[in-house]
PDB file of C-alpha atoms and ligand atoms in Angstrom:
ATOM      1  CA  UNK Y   1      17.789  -4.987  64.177  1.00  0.00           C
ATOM      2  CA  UNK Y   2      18.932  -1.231  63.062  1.00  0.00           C
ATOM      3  CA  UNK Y   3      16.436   0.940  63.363  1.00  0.00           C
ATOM      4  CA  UNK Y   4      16.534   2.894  59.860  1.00  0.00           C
ATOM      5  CA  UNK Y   5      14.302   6.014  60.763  1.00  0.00           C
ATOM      6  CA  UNK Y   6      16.101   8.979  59.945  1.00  0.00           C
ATOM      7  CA  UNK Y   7      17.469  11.301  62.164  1.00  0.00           C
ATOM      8  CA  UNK Y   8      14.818  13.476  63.820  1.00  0.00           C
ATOM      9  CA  UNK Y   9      12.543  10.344  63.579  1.00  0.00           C
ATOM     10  CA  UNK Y  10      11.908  11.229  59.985  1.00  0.00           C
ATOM     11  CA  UNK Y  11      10.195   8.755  57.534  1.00  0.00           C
ATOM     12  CA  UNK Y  12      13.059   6.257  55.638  1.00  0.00           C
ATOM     13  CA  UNK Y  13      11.224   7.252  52.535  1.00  0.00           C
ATOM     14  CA  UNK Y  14      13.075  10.635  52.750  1.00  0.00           C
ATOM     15  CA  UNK Y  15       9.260  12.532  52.081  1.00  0.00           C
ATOM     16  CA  UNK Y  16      10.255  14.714  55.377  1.00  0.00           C
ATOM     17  CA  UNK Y  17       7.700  13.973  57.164  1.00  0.00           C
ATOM     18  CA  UNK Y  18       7.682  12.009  60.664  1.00  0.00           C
ATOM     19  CA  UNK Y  19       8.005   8.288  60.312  1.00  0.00           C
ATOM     20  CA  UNK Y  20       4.825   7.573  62.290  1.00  0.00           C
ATOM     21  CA  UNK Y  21       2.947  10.252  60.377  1.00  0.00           C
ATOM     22  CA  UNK Y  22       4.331   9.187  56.887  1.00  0.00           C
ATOM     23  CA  UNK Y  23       4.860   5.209  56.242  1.00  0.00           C
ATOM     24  CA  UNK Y  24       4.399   3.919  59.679  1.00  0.00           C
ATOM     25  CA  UNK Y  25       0.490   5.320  58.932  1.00  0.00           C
ATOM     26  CA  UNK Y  26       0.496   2.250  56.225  1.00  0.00           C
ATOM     27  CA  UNK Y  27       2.692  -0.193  58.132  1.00  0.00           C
ATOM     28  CA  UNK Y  28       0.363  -0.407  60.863  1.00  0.00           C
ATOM     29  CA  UNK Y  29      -2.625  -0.992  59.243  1.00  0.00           C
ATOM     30  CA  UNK Y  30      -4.260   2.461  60.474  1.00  0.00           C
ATOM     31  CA  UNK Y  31      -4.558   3.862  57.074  1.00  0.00           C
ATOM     32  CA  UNK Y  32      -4.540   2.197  53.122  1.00  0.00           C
ATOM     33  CA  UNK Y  33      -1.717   3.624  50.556  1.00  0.00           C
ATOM     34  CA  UNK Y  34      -3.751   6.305  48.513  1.00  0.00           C
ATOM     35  CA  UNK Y  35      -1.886   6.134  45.548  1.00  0.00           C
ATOM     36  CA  UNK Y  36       0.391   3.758  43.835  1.00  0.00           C
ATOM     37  CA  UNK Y  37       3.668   5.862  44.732  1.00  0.00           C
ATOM     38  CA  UNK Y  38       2.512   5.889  48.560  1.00  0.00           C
ATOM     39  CA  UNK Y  39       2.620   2.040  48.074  1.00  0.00           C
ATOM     40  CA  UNK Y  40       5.996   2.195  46.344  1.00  0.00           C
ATOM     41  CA  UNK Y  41       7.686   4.772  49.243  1.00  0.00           C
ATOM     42  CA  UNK Y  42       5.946   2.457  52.597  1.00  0.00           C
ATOM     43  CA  UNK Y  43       7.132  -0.505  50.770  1.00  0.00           C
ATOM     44  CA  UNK Y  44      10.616   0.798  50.614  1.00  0.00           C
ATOM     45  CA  UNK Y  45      10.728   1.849  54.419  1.00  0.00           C
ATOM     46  CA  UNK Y  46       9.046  -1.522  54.838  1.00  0.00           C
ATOM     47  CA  UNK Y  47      12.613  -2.736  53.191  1.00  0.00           C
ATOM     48  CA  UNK Y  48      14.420   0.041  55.619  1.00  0.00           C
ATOM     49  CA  UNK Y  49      12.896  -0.966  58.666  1.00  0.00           C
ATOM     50  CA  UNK Y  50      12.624  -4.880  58.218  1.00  0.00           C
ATOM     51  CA  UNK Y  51       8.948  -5.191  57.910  1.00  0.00           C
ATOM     52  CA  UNK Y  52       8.814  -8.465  56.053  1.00  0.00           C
ATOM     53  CA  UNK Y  53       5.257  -8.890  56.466  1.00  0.00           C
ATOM     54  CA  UNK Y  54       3.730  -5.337  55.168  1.00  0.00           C
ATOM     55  CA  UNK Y  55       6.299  -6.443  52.286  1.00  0.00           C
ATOM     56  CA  UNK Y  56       4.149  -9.445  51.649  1.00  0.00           C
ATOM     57  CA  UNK Y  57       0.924  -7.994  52.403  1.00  0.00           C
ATOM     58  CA  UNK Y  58       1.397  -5.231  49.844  1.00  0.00           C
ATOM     59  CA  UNK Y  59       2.068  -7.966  47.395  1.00  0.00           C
ATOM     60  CA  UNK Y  60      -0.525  -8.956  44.982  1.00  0.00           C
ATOM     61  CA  UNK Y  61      -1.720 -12.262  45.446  1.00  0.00           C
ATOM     62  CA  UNK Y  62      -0.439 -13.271  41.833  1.00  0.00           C
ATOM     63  CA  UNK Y  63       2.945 -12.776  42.000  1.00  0.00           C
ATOM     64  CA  UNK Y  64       3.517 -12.576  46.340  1.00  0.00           C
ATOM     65  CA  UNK Y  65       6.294 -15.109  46.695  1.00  0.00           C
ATOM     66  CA  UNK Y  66       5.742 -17.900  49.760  1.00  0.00           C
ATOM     67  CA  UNK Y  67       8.168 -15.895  52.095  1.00  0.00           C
ATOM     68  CA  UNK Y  68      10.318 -13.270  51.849  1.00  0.00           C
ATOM     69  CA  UNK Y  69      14.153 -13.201  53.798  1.00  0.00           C
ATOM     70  CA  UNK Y  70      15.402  -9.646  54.341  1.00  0.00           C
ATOM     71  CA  UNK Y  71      19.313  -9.099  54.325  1.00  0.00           C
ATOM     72  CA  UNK Y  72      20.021  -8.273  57.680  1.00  0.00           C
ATOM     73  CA  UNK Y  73      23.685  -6.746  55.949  1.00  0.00           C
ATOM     74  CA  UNK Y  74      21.649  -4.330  53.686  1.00  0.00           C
ATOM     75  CA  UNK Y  75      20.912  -0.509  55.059  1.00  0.00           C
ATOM     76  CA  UNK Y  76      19.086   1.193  52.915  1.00  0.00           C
ATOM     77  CA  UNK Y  77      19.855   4.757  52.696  1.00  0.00           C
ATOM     78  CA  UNK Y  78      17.882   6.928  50.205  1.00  0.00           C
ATOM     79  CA  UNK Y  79      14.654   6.388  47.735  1.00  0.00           C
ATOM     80  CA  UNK Y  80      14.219   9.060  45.011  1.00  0.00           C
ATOM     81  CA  UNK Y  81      11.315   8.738  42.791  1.00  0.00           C
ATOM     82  CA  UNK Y  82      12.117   9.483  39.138  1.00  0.00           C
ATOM     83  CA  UNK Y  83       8.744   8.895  37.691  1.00  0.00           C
ATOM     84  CA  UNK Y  84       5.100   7.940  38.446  1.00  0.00           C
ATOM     85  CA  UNK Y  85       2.567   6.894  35.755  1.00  0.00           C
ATOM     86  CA  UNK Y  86      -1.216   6.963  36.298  1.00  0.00           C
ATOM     87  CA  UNK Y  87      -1.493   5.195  39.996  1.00  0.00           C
ATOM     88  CA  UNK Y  88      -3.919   8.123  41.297  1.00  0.00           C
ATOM     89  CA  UNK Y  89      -7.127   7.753  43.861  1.00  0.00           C
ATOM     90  CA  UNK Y  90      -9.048   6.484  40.835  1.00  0.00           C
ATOM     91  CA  UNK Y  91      -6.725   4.294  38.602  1.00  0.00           C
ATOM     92  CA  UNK Y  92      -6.771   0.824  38.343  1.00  0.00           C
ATOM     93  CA  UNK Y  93      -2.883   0.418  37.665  1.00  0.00           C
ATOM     94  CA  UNK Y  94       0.181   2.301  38.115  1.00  0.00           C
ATOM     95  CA  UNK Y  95       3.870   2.403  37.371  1.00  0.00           C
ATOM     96  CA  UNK Y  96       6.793   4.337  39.405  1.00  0.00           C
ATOM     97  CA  UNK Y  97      10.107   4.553  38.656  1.00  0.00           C
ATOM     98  CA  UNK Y  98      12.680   4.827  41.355  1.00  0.00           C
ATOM     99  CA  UNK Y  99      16.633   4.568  42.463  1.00  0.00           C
ATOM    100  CA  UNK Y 100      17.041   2.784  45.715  1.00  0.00           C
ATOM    101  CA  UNK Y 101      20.455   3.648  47.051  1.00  0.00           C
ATOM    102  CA  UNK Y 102      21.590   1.361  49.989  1.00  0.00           C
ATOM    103  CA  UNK Y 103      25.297  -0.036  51.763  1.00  0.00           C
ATOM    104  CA  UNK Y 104      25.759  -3.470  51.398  1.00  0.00           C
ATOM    105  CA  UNK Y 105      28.857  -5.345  52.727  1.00  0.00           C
ATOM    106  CA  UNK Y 106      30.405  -4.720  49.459  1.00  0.00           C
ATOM    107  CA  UNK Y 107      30.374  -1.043  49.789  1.00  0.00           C
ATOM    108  CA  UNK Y 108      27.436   1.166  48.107  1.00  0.00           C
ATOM    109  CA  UNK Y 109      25.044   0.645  45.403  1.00  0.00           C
ATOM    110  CA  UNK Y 110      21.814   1.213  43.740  1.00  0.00           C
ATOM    111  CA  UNK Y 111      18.848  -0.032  42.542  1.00  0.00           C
ATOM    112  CA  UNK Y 112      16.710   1.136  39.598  1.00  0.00           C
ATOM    113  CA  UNK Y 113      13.546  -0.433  39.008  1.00  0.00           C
ATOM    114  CA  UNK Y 114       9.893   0.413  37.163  1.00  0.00           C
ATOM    115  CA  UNK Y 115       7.543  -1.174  39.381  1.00  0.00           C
ATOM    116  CA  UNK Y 116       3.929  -2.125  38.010  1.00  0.00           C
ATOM    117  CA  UNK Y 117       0.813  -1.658  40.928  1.00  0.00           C
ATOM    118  CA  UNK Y 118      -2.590  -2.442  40.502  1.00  0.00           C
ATOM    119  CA  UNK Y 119      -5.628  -1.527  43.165  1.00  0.00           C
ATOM    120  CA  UNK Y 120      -7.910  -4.394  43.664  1.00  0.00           C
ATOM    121  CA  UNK Y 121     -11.171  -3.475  45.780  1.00  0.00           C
ATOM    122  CA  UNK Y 122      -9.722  -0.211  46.352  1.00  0.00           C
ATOM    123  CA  UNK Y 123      -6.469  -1.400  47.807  1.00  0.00           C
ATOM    124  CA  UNK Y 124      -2.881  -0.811  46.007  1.00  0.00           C
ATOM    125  CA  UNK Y 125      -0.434  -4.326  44.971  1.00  0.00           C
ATOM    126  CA  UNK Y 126       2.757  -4.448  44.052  1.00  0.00           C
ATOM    127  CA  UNK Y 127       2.597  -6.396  40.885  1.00  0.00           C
ATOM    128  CA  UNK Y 128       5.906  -6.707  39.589  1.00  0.00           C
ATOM    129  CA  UNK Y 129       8.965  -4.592  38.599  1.00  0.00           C
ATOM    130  CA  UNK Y 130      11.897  -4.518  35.785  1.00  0.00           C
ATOM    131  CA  UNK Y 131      15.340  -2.960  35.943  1.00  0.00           C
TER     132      UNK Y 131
HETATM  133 ZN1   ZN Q 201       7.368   7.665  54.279  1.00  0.00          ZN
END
């Protein structure tokens, strides 16, 4: 698999910090996503790197699907956050707003999506998103 850290072993999440001191934190269990857009960026370099299982994890248990199948063909390239909505240290929900830009085998492309988080016993979900 293609590593996606960026050069100068930046985070994929494009926060400028170093991968292992930004996302990786999350994705290997050492630390829990403070706020609903720290959720949203490791779950997107989750998607970068091909961490199928902190995908899942981070999933709330309403709505996680059975499995998830990354496409191998996809490289995402850039996340930019265009809005966050409560999500904070002491919420209970959260939305963010964001433009995934990635290469596909039929060239490049985006997606937009508002994505709905809720924190359960302290801990952020992804609930659910729409375009
Ligand atoms: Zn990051």
């Amino acid at each position: 698999m293609t590593s996606s850290v960026l050069p100068g072993g930046r985070c994929p999440c494009f926060s400028g910090d170093s991968y292992p001191e930004c996302c990786n934190r999350y994705h290997r269990g050492d630390a829990l996503a403070p706020t609903a857009e720290q959720l949203m960026r490791s779950r997107y370099s989750a998607f970068a790197v091909g961490d199928a299982t902190y995908l899942l994890e981070t999933w709330h248990p309403r709505t996680r699907p059975e499995s998830l199948e990354l496409d191998a063909g996809v490289v995402w390239t850039r996340l930019v956050i265009e809005r966050t909505n409560a999500g904070g240290p002491f919420d209970h929900e959260g939305l963010v707003e964001f433009t995934a830009h990635y290469r596909g085998d039929g060239g490049r492309g985006r997606q937009h999506e508002t994505s709905r988080f809720e924190r359960v016993d302290r801990v952020w979900y992804y609930v659910d998103g729409v375009d």
